[in-house]
Amino acid sequence: MNRETLISHLQPDIQAIDQYLEKECKNISSPSLREIIQYTLFNGGKRIRPVLTILSSRLCVFARMPENVAEEDELHPPENLYRLATVFELIHAASLLHDDVLDNAENRRGKRATNKVWNNSQAILAGDHLHTIAMYLAGKLVPQRIFNQISQTLQDMIEAEFLQIQISETINLAEESYFAVLKGKTGGLIGTACEAGGRFLEADEDQCAALRTYGDALGLSFQIIDDLLDFQGNPASTGKERGSDFRTGRITLPLIHALRQAKEEEREGIINLLQSEPEERLARLDQVIDFIDKNGGFAYTRQGAETLIEAGCSALEVFPDCQAKRSLTALANYTLSREK
Amino acid sequence: MNRETLISHLQPDIQAIDQYLEKECKNISSPSLREIIQYTLFNGGKRIRPVLTILSSRLCVFARMPENVAEEDELHPPENLYRLATVFELIHAASLLHDDVLDNAENRRGKRATNKVWNNSQAILAGDHLHTIAMYLAGKLVPQRIFNQISQTLQDMIEAEFLQIQISETINLAEESYFAVLKGKTGGLIGTACEAGGRFLEADEDQCAALRTYGDALGLSFQIIDDLLDFQGNPASTGKERGSDFRTGRITLPLIHALRQAKEEEREGIINLLQSEPEERLARLDQVIDFIDKNGGFAYTRQGAETLIEAGCSALEVFPDCQAKRSLTALANYTLSREK
């Protein structure tokens, strides 16, 4: 399935999700808060997380009654499923709002970041509000078990931020620490978004575990490719300057692997470079890219993402073939080929 | 009941609450996050909100079986009640953390504010974490209705912050707007903390409504007296410079009333003064205090707080006399006489 076909399949769900997000905005009494949240929620987000919840639940419906897919909407009130799906977009948006304050970000998805259009205070409060709405909806809509899991995922996200702060000065970063941050910050929420779709339908344990495996893998590989694009991406496609993460001092998988593989002498040279000032680092980006390439860092990283996607898609084998499954597989493969 | 007797009655509950807060800290895996949250939770907070939840529920237990108070602990698992009570302390602490970032505060309760011991980023994340733990506990412990109410209270708190930002330039502030901010920012959470104690015990509607009325009144009058102490307090008792709120431009009830009462000419003079720079305003604090006093602003404000406390205590008449009721009444009266 190519990207255009995939998007056309997802479009109706994305539109429905947008409508539910609009509804949440309308419930906000303060006009200025509403304006900020509307700006934040409708700034070009791709709605990946809520779409995953919907597709995951559709997969479980289909597995239960493949001979009669049309009835799925009657079986399960779609309204509550969509509202549950929005929880993951709201949590994501809340965390981006606070991240942008933390990073003093200027832009988000090519538009001025909320903290710049308004100010830090308003962005912090808007994030708190989104967080509260998300938890309110989750507490209302889902069984205790998945509510607990959503709460745990949120706690993991924050703990991962702290781990990231803690290791931010470490140049010889262990691959394990890199993955711990990735799992907490990105993988967990995407895994939970998928699993929640199954839990909402009271799907069996095997199915829920499969959805979790798929989601965790998708989230991780999405972020790994992001880290690859920071070195290899075309700024015209990604909309971000090359090396913009590298400049801030984040050590990512391509570099972790290259440092591990390199000969002592070359390694020391790069470590010295990495200890220099951000602008100096950025000025010598090409040298670092050569170093990573020569020591197999890019190949290793891409291979890692591919292995994850393969495992994620294999996990879905417990489900029969259906449109939702084809979309999930296409989404996973798109992660690997994406250029932005 | 004097202050010392009241404190000695509350002490066992405060100790139990502290233990449950300690437990929550221990569940945090990241050592640095745990350290920040421990510092924040154990910086001299008086635990008013959780104590109110405990006393409120005890009132309902006693009302149900006055002849046999000793059984109350067996009737209702005290552990979950204490854990519910901590929810209100956690929410309060989360909101103070973010408030201190918003206000760039240097100190909190005479100690360095968390955002200064660490930094804004860490304080924001720690607030998010406290918020998440609070919602997780609430979702786990209480019936849907009170969970929804806690969520709504949190949303109201943030909307009130926005209202405060919105009206911060308004000098001719309506009393109604002043109270709307107070209700949202302070009254709501204290009212909900009280009501939750009743709802947890499935107390009847009259009792829950009475607890709500009491809590709302207590929260409002607590804040009103705070605003009075900003002008009339003794810095040696309050630990805050006189006029420190006034300096930031907040218009509070004493001034609202005085401006309403004053003659046109005098009123204009004060309005000009209020439009001047913070330091200029502060330098002429004594003139403003005279103005408020002469126009009955202090008397009106104190009267307002007294009326609220009277109404709050009257609401408790639906409950029989018992130690918890005497403590709640003493707590309310203490609000009026407090000097810090």
XYZ file of C-alpha atoms in Angstrom:
680
model
C 0.000 0.000 0.000
C 1.567 3.332 -0.924
C 1.469 6.422 1.254
C -1.451 8.045 -0.593
C -3.639 4.936 -0.364
C -2.802 4.597 3.334
C -3.732 8.213 3.987
C -6.998 7.864 2.102
C -7.868 4.820 4.230
C -7.103 6.688 7.447
C -8.785 9.951 6.463
C -12.305 9.221 7.782
C -10.938 8.255 11.204
C -8.684 11.295 11.314
C -11.654 13.523 10.533
C -13.748 11.905 13.261
C -10.889 12.310 15.745
C -10.581 15.973 14.818
C -14.273 16.429 15.472
C -13.991 14.934 18.931
C -10.987 17.108 19.676
C -13.034 20.118 18.567
C -15.762 19.066 20.989
C -13.284 18.983 23.854
C -12.161 22.487 22.936
C -15.742 23.740 23.001
C -16.100 22.559 26.596
C -13.438 24.988 27.771
C -15.106 28.038 29.303
C -12.162 30.437 29.270
C -11.965 31.937 25.755
C -8.228 32.589 25.962
C -7.454 29.081 27.202
C -9.689 27.659 24.473
C -7.835 29.644 21.834
C -4.441 28.391 23.025
C -5.572 24.781 23.145
C -7.188 24.992 19.726
C -3.981 26.378 18.274
C -1.991 23.603 19.929
C -4.266 20.741 18.925
C -4.766 21.898 15.354
C -1.238 22.682 14.283
C -0.751 19.826 11.843
C -0.518 16.817 14.168
C -0.825 13.567 12.243
C -3.085 11.915 14.866
C -0.956 8.750 14.740
C -1.747 7.730 18.322
C -5.560 7.950 18.173
C -5.565 6.346 14.724
C -3.637 3.415 16.199
C -6.259 2.987 18.935
C -9.042 2.903 16.357
C -7.248 0.504 13.996
C -6.268 -1.769 16.889
C -9.816 -2.053 18.108
C -11.088 -2.628 14.578
C -8.636 -5.478 14.263
C -10.120 -7.099 17.362
C -13.672 -6.626 16.127
C -12.752 -8.226 12.846
C -10.988 -11.124 14.575
C -14.158 -11.804 16.521
C -16.518 -11.819 13.561
C -14.700 -11.757 10.238
C -17.828 -12.816 8.353
C -19.733 -9.707 9.319
C -17.530 -6.644 9.597
C -20.314 -4.213 8.904
C -21.846 -4.821 12.313
C -18.795 -3.606 14.193
C -20.166 -0.151 14.739
C -23.312 -1.456 16.324
C -21.452 -3.842 18.579
C -19.370 -1.158 20.207
C -20.400 2.416 20.703
C -17.982 4.169 18.372
C -18.356 7.459 20.214
C -16.607 6.226 23.341
C -13.922 4.531 21.305
C -13.165 7.787 19.499
C -13.143 9.654 22.778
C -10.717 7.122 24.223
C -8.574 7.527 21.099
C -8.435 11.292 21.632
C -6.967 10.677 25.110
C -3.687 9.690 23.463
C -3.608 12.784 21.275
C -4.367 14.994 24.291
C -1.582 13.405 26.342
C 0.802 13.738 23.398
C -0.123 17.406 22.896
C 0.233 18.132 26.635
C 3.676 16.593 26.689
C 4.783 18.514 23.583
C 3.573 21.761 25.155
C 5.682 21.222 28.258
C 8.618 19.884 26.204
C 8.620 23.057 24.123
C 8.703 25.174 27.283
C 11.531 23.013 28.652
C 13.495 23.330 25.392
C 12.535 26.973 24.855
C 11.476 25.846 21.362
C 10.742 28.449 18.693
C 8.755 26.285 16.315
C 6.650 23.153 16.244
C 5.652 21.499 12.974
C 6.751 24.524 10.993
C 4.559 26.931 12.952
C 5.465 29.145 15.892
C 5.428 27.104 19.093
C 2.567 27.809 21.531
C 5.049 29.066 24.142
C 6.189 31.720 21.663
C 2.778 32.797 20.326
C 1.673 33.164 23.960
C 4.176 32.699 26.788
C 5.657 29.983 28.996
C 3.081 30.448 31.745
C 0.179 30.049 29.404
C 1.784 27.067 27.682
C 2.398 25.343 31.027
C -1.198 25.896 32.117
C -2.580 24.794 28.753
C -0.512 21.605 29.054
C -1.894 21.016 32.543
C -5.394 21.488 31.211
C -4.924 19.025 28.342
C -3.458 16.560 30.806
C -6.476 16.928 33.083
C -8.983 16.493 30.264
C -7.106 13.400 29.099
C -7.159 11.804 32.535
C -10.792 12.729 33.023
C -11.780 11.061 29.759
C -9.637 8.013 30.480
C -11.103 7.625 33.973
C -14.580 7.876 32.549
C -14.250 5.655 29.519
C -12.007 2.739 30.230
C -11.813 -0.155 32.652
C -9.575 0.267 35.690
C -6.810 -1.816 34.214
C -6.239 0.334 31.166
C -6.703 3.517 33.193
C -3.908 2.327 35.472
C -1.780 1.579 32.451
C -2.330 5.031 30.974
C -1.346 6.584 34.322
C 1.729 4.388 34.488
C 2.666 5.368 30.929
C 2.458 9.037 31.899
C 4.658 8.453 34.929
C 7.135 6.570 32.732
C 7.198 9.483 30.276
C 8.238 11.875 33.017
C 10.746 9.484 34.546
C 12.274 9.072 31.084
C 12.619 12.860 30.806
C 14.551 12.781 34.067
C 16.712 9.933 32.839
C 17.418 12.004 29.736
C 18.437 15.016 31.830
C 20.582 12.753 33.988
C 22.470 11.187 31.069
C 22.637 14.357 28.991
C 26.305 14.877 29.857
C 27.266 11.271 29.148
C 29.140 10.883 25.908
C 29.861 7.186 26.226
C 26.170 6.425 26.431
C 25.124 2.785 26.733
C 22.701 1.576 24.074
C 20.548 0.387 26.973
C 20.136 3.925 28.352
C 19.316 5.249 24.888
C 16.544 2.677 24.575
C 15.288 3.274 28.126
C 14.687 6.948 27.301
C 13.066 6.079 23.965
C 10.739 3.519 25.525
C 9.646 5.884 28.265
C 9.272 8.993 26.133
C 7.809 7.606 22.907
C 7.374 3.840 22.789
C 5.244 3.557 25.908
C 2.453 5.898 24.846
C 2.204 4.393 21.364
C 2.202 0.863 22.808
C -0.509 1.857 25.277
C -2.556 3.560 22.534
C -2.587 0.259 20.612
C -3.238 -1.959 23.601
C -6.063 0.316 24.773
C -7.910 -0.308 21.510
C -7.906 -4.013 22.330
C -8.690 -3.609 26.027
C -11.603 -1.346 25.236
C -13.135 -4.272 23.329
C -12.151 -6.751 26.017
C -10.044 -8.581 23.489
C -8.208 -11.646 24.767
C -4.769 -11.436 26.354
C -2.895 -12.739 23.283
C -4.455 -10.072 21.130
C -3.754 -7.294 23.613
C -0.149 -8.465 23.977
C 0.242 -8.534 20.187
C -1.078 -4.978 19.900
C 1.292 -3.882 22.638
C 4.281 -5.483 20.892
C 3.324 -3.852 17.619
C 2.841 -0.417 19.234
C 6.037 -0.517 21.286
C 8.012 -1.493 18.182
C 6.375 1.168 16.042
C 7.044 3.877 18.623
C 10.680 2.909 19.050
C 11.446 2.610 15.376
C 9.678 5.888 14.665
C 12.008 7.620 17.080
C 15.086 5.724 15.861
C 14.408 6.858 12.303
C 13.946 10.372 13.636
C 17.424 10.161 15.091
C 18.733 8.871 11.763
C 17.071 11.715 9.854
C 18.795 14.206 12.130
C 22.022 13.178 10.365
C 20.777 11.972 7.011
C 17.534 13.848 6.390
C 17.014 16.418 3.707
C 16.097 19.717 5.442
C 13.693 20.461 2.573
C 11.678 17.343 3.528
C 12.147 17.196 7.295
C 11.635 20.926 7.832
C 14.476 20.788 10.376
C 18.091 21.830 10.005
C 20.401 18.834 9.804
C 22.126 18.077 13.117
C 19.663 20.100 15.178
C 19.429 17.320 17.772
C 23.146 16.609 17.515
C 23.840 20.270 18.210
C 22.011 20.112 21.562
C 24.279 17.296 22.685
C 21.898 14.351 22.449
C 23.829 11.164 21.763
C 21.781 8.832 19.604
C 22.040 5.299 18.282
C 24.118 5.988 15.121
C 26.797 7.657 17.220
C 26.581 5.151 20.091
C 27.282 2.320 17.676
C 30.032 4.159 15.796
C 31.835 5.076 19.034
C 31.656 1.432 20.091
C 33.107 0.236 16.770
C 35.760 2.882 16.164
C 39.469 2.464 16.775
C 40.724 4.010 20.011
C 42.482 6.952 18.386
C 39.649 8.028 16.110
C 37.224 7.547 18.960
C 39.154 9.948 21.162
C 39.157 12.593 18.459
C 35.375 12.394 18.162
C 34.906 12.444 21.927
C 36.942 15.649 22.099
C 34.801 17.128 19.375
C 31.631 16.096 21.207
C 32.829 17.919 24.307
C 33.157 21.207 22.437
C 30.579 23.991 22.279
C 27.324 23.436 20.342
C 28.276 25.694 17.427
C 31.689 24.065 17.099
C 30.035 20.634 17.118
C 27.589 21.703 14.454
C 30.353 23.194 12.299
C 32.021 19.794 12.211
C 28.848 17.817 11.563
C 30.139 16.452 8.245
C 33.162 14.986 9.966
C 30.899 13.255 12.495
C 28.638 11.958 9.726
C 31.680 10.473 7.972
C 32.783 8.907 11.242
C 29.384 7.331 11.867
C 29.126 6.090 8.308
C 32.597 4.581 8.271
C 31.946 2.760 11.522
C 28.620 1.357 10.422
C 26.447 3.511 12.712
C 23.833 4.340 10.101
C 23.538 0.793 8.795
C 23.294 -0.574 12.342
C 20.602 1.946 13.256
C 18.509 1.319 10.168
C 18.870 -2.414 10.714
C 17.686 -1.973 14.304
C 14.577 -0.109 13.164
C 13.881 -2.715 10.497
C 14.175 -5.577 12.974
C 11.741 -3.836 15.315
C 9.215 -3.217 12.547
C 9.503 -6.816 11.422
C 8.863 -8.061 14.953
C 5.978 -5.630 15.380
C 4.302 -6.724 12.160
C 4.880 -10.413 12.943
C 3.095 -9.921 16.248
C -0.020 -8.943 14.296
C -0.095 -12.443 12.780
C -2.547 -13.481 15.502
C -5.114 -11.373 13.639
C -6.782 -12.354 10.359
C -6.125 -10.281 7.269
C -8.355 -7.203 7.042
C -8.153 -3.553 6.020
C -7.153 -2.422 9.522
C -4.295 -4.913 9.587
C -3.102 -3.813 6.156
C -3.178 -0.197 7.335
C -1.200 -1.013 10.485
C 1.395 -2.883 8.420
C 1.608 -0.050 5.897
C 1.985 2.464 8.732
C 4.834 0.427 10.182
C 6.606 0.150 6.845
C 6.084 3.827 6.172
C 8.027 4.531 9.373
C 11.076 3.027 7.690
C 10.754 4.850 4.388
C 9.660 8.223 5.672
C 11.739 11.253 4.845
C 10.031 13.687 7.191
C -10.840 24.960 71.251
C -7.525 26.809 71.106
C -4.960 26.373 68.371
C -2.745 23.996 70.362
C -5.631 21.683 71.274
C -6.769 21.681 67.648
C -3.298 20.787 66.433
C -2.961 17.995 68.968
C -6.283 16.543 67.776
C -5.162 16.677 64.146
C -1.638 15.387 64.726
C -2.286 11.634 64.346
C -4.042 12.175 61.025
C -1.297 14.485 59.781
C 1.297 11.857 60.664
C -0.639 9.155 58.838
C -0.996 11.403 55.788
C 2.740 12.068 55.817
C 3.386 8.345 55.851
C 1.183 7.806 52.823
C 2.909 10.665 51.015
C 6.252 9.034 51.854
C 4.971 5.803 50.306
C 4.088 7.586 47.090
C 7.607 9.025 46.972
C 9.123 5.581 47.362
C 7.278 4.391 44.257
C 9.178 6.843 42.064
C 12.000 5.016 40.278
C 14.101 7.997 39.179
C 16.247 9.024 42.184
C 16.508 12.657 41.088
C 12.763 12.983 40.499
C 12.123 11.322 43.871
C 14.421 13.810 45.595
C 12.647 16.793 44.030
C 9.215 15.498 44.930
C 10.245 14.684 48.478
C 11.603 18.197 48.912
C 8.381 19.647 47.525
C 5.996 17.522 49.575
C 7.885 17.883 52.841
C 8.553 21.595 52.984
C 6.207 22.472 55.821
C 2.790 22.072 54.189
C 0.026 22.021 56.798
C -1.910 19.171 55.111
C -5.168 21.132 55.480
C -6.800 19.541 52.448
C -6.215 15.879 53.331
C -7.088 16.550 56.982
C -10.423 17.963 55.807
C -11.144 14.807 53.826
C -10.467 12.642 56.880
C -12.500 14.811 59.278
C -15.381 15.026 56.807
C -15.578 11.290 56.433
C -15.332 10.783 60.190
C -18.276 13.123 60.601
C -20.335 10.933 58.288
C -19.304 7.767 60.126
C -20.316 9.298 63.413
C -23.635 10.522 62.014
C -24.395 6.984 60.934
C -23.639 5.336 64.271
C -23.108 7.811 67.079
C -23.450 5.092 69.723
C -20.426 3.208 68.506
C -17.723 5.418 67.141
C -14.935 2.973 67.826
C -16.074 0.736 64.998
C -15.541 3.361 62.351
C -12.148 2.067 61.364
C -13.412 -1.411 60.805
C -16.386 -0.229 58.804
C -14.287 1.582 56.234
C -10.824 0.644 55.170
C -8.845 3.578 56.525
C -5.982 2.936 54.125
C -7.963 3.889 51.043
C -9.439 6.886 52.790
C -5.970 8.160 53.661
C -4.799 7.522 50.133
C -7.783 9.470 48.791
C -6.945 12.270 51.237
C -3.389 12.454 49.889
C -4.816 13.089 46.400
C -5.741 16.600 47.522
C -2.282 17.287 48.925
C -0.672 15.984 45.723
C -2.885 18.181 43.538
C -2.186 21.159 45.776
C 1.576 20.541 45.663
C 1.494 20.104 41.854
C -0.329 23.382 41.435
C 2.082 25.220 43.762
C 5.040 23.838 41.813
C 3.693 25.189 38.536
C 2.552 28.445 40.187
C 6.056 29.041 41.487
C 7.472 28.527 37.983
C 4.833 30.898 36.582
C 5.618 33.538 39.220
C 9.379 32.880 39.146
C 9.080 32.563 42.942
C 12.221 32.547 45.065
C 10.762 31.024 48.216
C 7.907 28.858 49.381
C 7.033 28.563 53.074
C 10.292 30.208 54.070
C 12.431 27.714 52.150
C 13.912 28.039 48.688
C 11.287 27.217 46.063
C 11.764 23.928 44.159
C 12.233 25.843 40.888
C 15.218 27.613 42.450
C 16.836 24.617 44.190
C 16.553 22.763 40.872
C 15.320 24.564 37.749
C 12.100 25.403 35.936
C 12.237 22.316 33.723
C 12.570 19.977 36.643
C 9.861 21.789 38.609
C 7.456 21.576 35.655
C 8.097 17.857 35.225
C 7.826 17.192 38.958
C 4.467 19.002 38.942
C 3.322 16.868 36.011
C 4.355 13.766 37.900
C 2.486 14.738 41.085
C -0.528 15.524 38.969
C -0.369 12.103 37.318
C -0.002 10.247 40.623
C -2.952 12.198 42.031
C -5.198 11.335 39.104
C -4.066 7.725 39.170
C -4.956 7.393 42.860
C -8.247 9.194 42.394
C -9.196 6.994 39.441
C -8.370 3.911 41.451
C -9.959 4.810 44.764
C -13.141 6.710 44.267
C -16.474 6.237 42.537
C -16.887 7.785 39.096
C -18.860 10.725 40.396
C -16.196 12.028 42.722
C -13.467 11.271 40.188
C -15.328 13.456 37.701
C -15.633 16.148 40.310
C -11.911 16.074 41.077
C -11.174 16.366 37.340
C -13.622 19.235 37.042
C -12.024 20.969 40.029
C -8.623 20.714 38.364
C -10.008 22.166 35.143
C -11.618 24.979 37.139
C -8.294 25.725 38.842
C -6.605 26.230 35.494
C -9.482 28.246 34.044
C -9.334 30.479 37.134
C -5.610 31.046 36.512
C -6.514 32.207 33.019
C -9.247 34.449 34.348
C -6.678 35.923 36.714
C -4.258 36.582 33.864
C -7.094 38.100 31.839
C -8.212 40.503 34.565
C -4.733 41.291 35.838
C -4.743 44.689 34.122
C -8.205 45.608 35.396
C -8.104 48.131 38.186
C -11.845 48.588 38.525
C -12.287 44.915 39.259
C -15.800 43.662 39.981
C -16.215 41.805 43.268
C -17.757 39.022 41.211
C -14.545 38.487 39.217
C -12.478 38.512 42.398
C -14.661 35.746 43.814
C -14.677 33.779 40.552
C -10.877 33.554 40.692
C -10.905 32.657 44.388
C -13.502 29.942 43.929
C -11.641 28.390 41.031
C -8.153 28.635 42.468
C -8.710 27.841 46.145
C -12.318 27.273 47.169
C -13.026 24.502 44.682
C -10.278 22.116 45.758
C -11.026 22.572 49.464
C -14.766 22.088 48.849
C -14.038 18.957 46.828
C -11.647 17.634 49.501
C -14.475 17.871 52.056
C -17.184 16.497 49.816
C -14.942 13.598 48.784
C -14.736 12.475 52.417
C -18.524 12.140 52.424
C -18.814 10.584 48.984
C -16.177 8.007 49.839
C -18.513 6.810 52.619
C -21.550 7.052 50.381
C -23.027 9.600 52.757
C -26.433 10.969 51.807
C -26.863 13.978 49.544
C -27.658 16.414 52.370
C -24.495 15.501 54.176
C -22.354 15.756 51.043
C -23.890 19.135 50.225
C -23.225 20.355 53.778
C -19.590 19.285 53.564
C -19.273 21.034 50.211
C -20.765 24.264 51.612
C -18.423 24.110 54.581
C -15.358 23.439 52.394
C -16.149 26.107 49.806
C -16.670 28.670 52.579
C -13.493 27.663 54.391
C -11.436 27.880 51.193
C -12.800 31.281 50.253
C -12.433 32.822 53.677
C -8.917 31.408 54.012
C -7.931 33.229 50.840
C -9.819 36.404 51.781
C -7.941 36.584 55.079
C -4.734 36.011 53.134
C -5.565 39.075 51.078
C -6.271 41.022 54.259
C -2.968 39.964 55.816
C -1.155 41.266 52.746
C -2.098 44.753 53.996
C -2.502 44.225 57.712
C -0.266 41.296 58.574
C 2.836 41.483 60.688
C 5.768 40.384 58.506
C 7.296 38.710 61.576
C 4.254 36.388 61.744
C 3.316 36.008 58.084
C 6.896 35.572 56.887
C 5.988 37.770 53.916
C 6.734 41.414 53.282
C 3.638 43.556 53.650
C 2.107 44.474 50.296
C 3.900 41.719 48.405
C 0.700 40.777 46.560
C -0.292 44.421 46.185
C 3.091 45.096 44.607
C 2.430 42.584 41.812
C -0.756 44.426 40.882
C -3.339 42.013 42.230
C -6.509 43.874 43.161
C -8.158 42.235 46.158
C -11.373 42.621 48.131
C -10.268 45.379 50.562
C -9.319 47.605 47.646
C -12.314 46.641 45.500
C -14.655 47.706 48.262
C -12.760 50.903 49.093
C -12.685 51.990 45.438
C -16.423 51.414 45.237
C -17.066 53.475 48.364
C -14.626 56.332 47.838
C -15.517 59.767 46.556
C -14.767 60.343 42.876
C -11.728 62.564 43.427
C -9.972 60.382 45.968
C -10.766 57.351 43.846
C -9.037 58.859 40.828
C -5.937 59.593 42.862
C -5.691 55.983 43.960
C -6.357 54.688 40.444
C -3.456 56.774 39.164
C -1.268 55.376 41.887
C -2.343 51.823 41.015
C -1.293 52.396 37.422
C 2.250 53.277 38.430
C 5.236 50.950 38.519
C 5.384 48.176 41.168
C 8.068 49.877 43.251
C 6.232 53.197 43.216
C 3.043 51.417 44.275
C 4.857 49.671 47.100
C 6.468 52.915 48.266
C 3.016 54.396 48.744
C 1.527 51.348 50.447
C 0.717 53.266 53.624
C -1.338 55.769 51.681
C -3.303 52.913 50.094
C -3.812 51.260 53.490
C -5.209 54.531 54.846
C -7.485 54.823 51.838
C -8.813 51.284 52.283
C -9.305 51.759 56.004
C -11.101 55.085 55.669
C -13.451 53.649 53.066
C -14.282 50.583 55.122
C -12.431 48.077 52.917
C -10.852 46.135 55.775
C -14.024 45.971 57.843
C -16.045 44.883 54.809
C -13.511 42.178 53.939
C -13.311 40.782 57.454
C -17.097 40.850 57.652
C -17.258 38.925 54.373
C -14.933 36.233 55.707
C -16.890 36.008 58.959
C -20.189 35.633 57.140
C -18.722 32.835 55.032
C -17.345 30.997 58.067
C -20.661 31.361 59.864
C -22.514 29.912 56.888
C -19.960 27.113 56.554
C -20.235 26.141 60.211
C -24.044 26.364 60.133
C -24.060 23.926 57.251
C -22.438 21.359 59.552
C -25.548 21.448 61.766
C -26.881 18.436 59.879
C -24.212 16.431 61.734
C -24.366 15.495 65.428
C -21.785 16.905 67.803
C -18.528 14.925 67.817
C -14.794 15.501 67.964
C -14.472 15.760 64.167
C -17.171 18.421 64.062
C -15.513 20.384 66.850
C -12.218 20.208 64.954
C -13.821 21.402 61.719
C -15.462 24.308 63.543
C -12.215 25.212 65.301
C -10.371 25.047 61.985
C -12.914 27.435 60.454
C -12.662 29.878 63.346
C -8.898 29.675 63.293
C -9.039 30.902 59.684
C -10.448 34.185 60.978
C -7.981 34.690 63.806
C -4.850 33.501 62.086
C -1.933 35.844 61.768
C 0.099 33.760 59.372
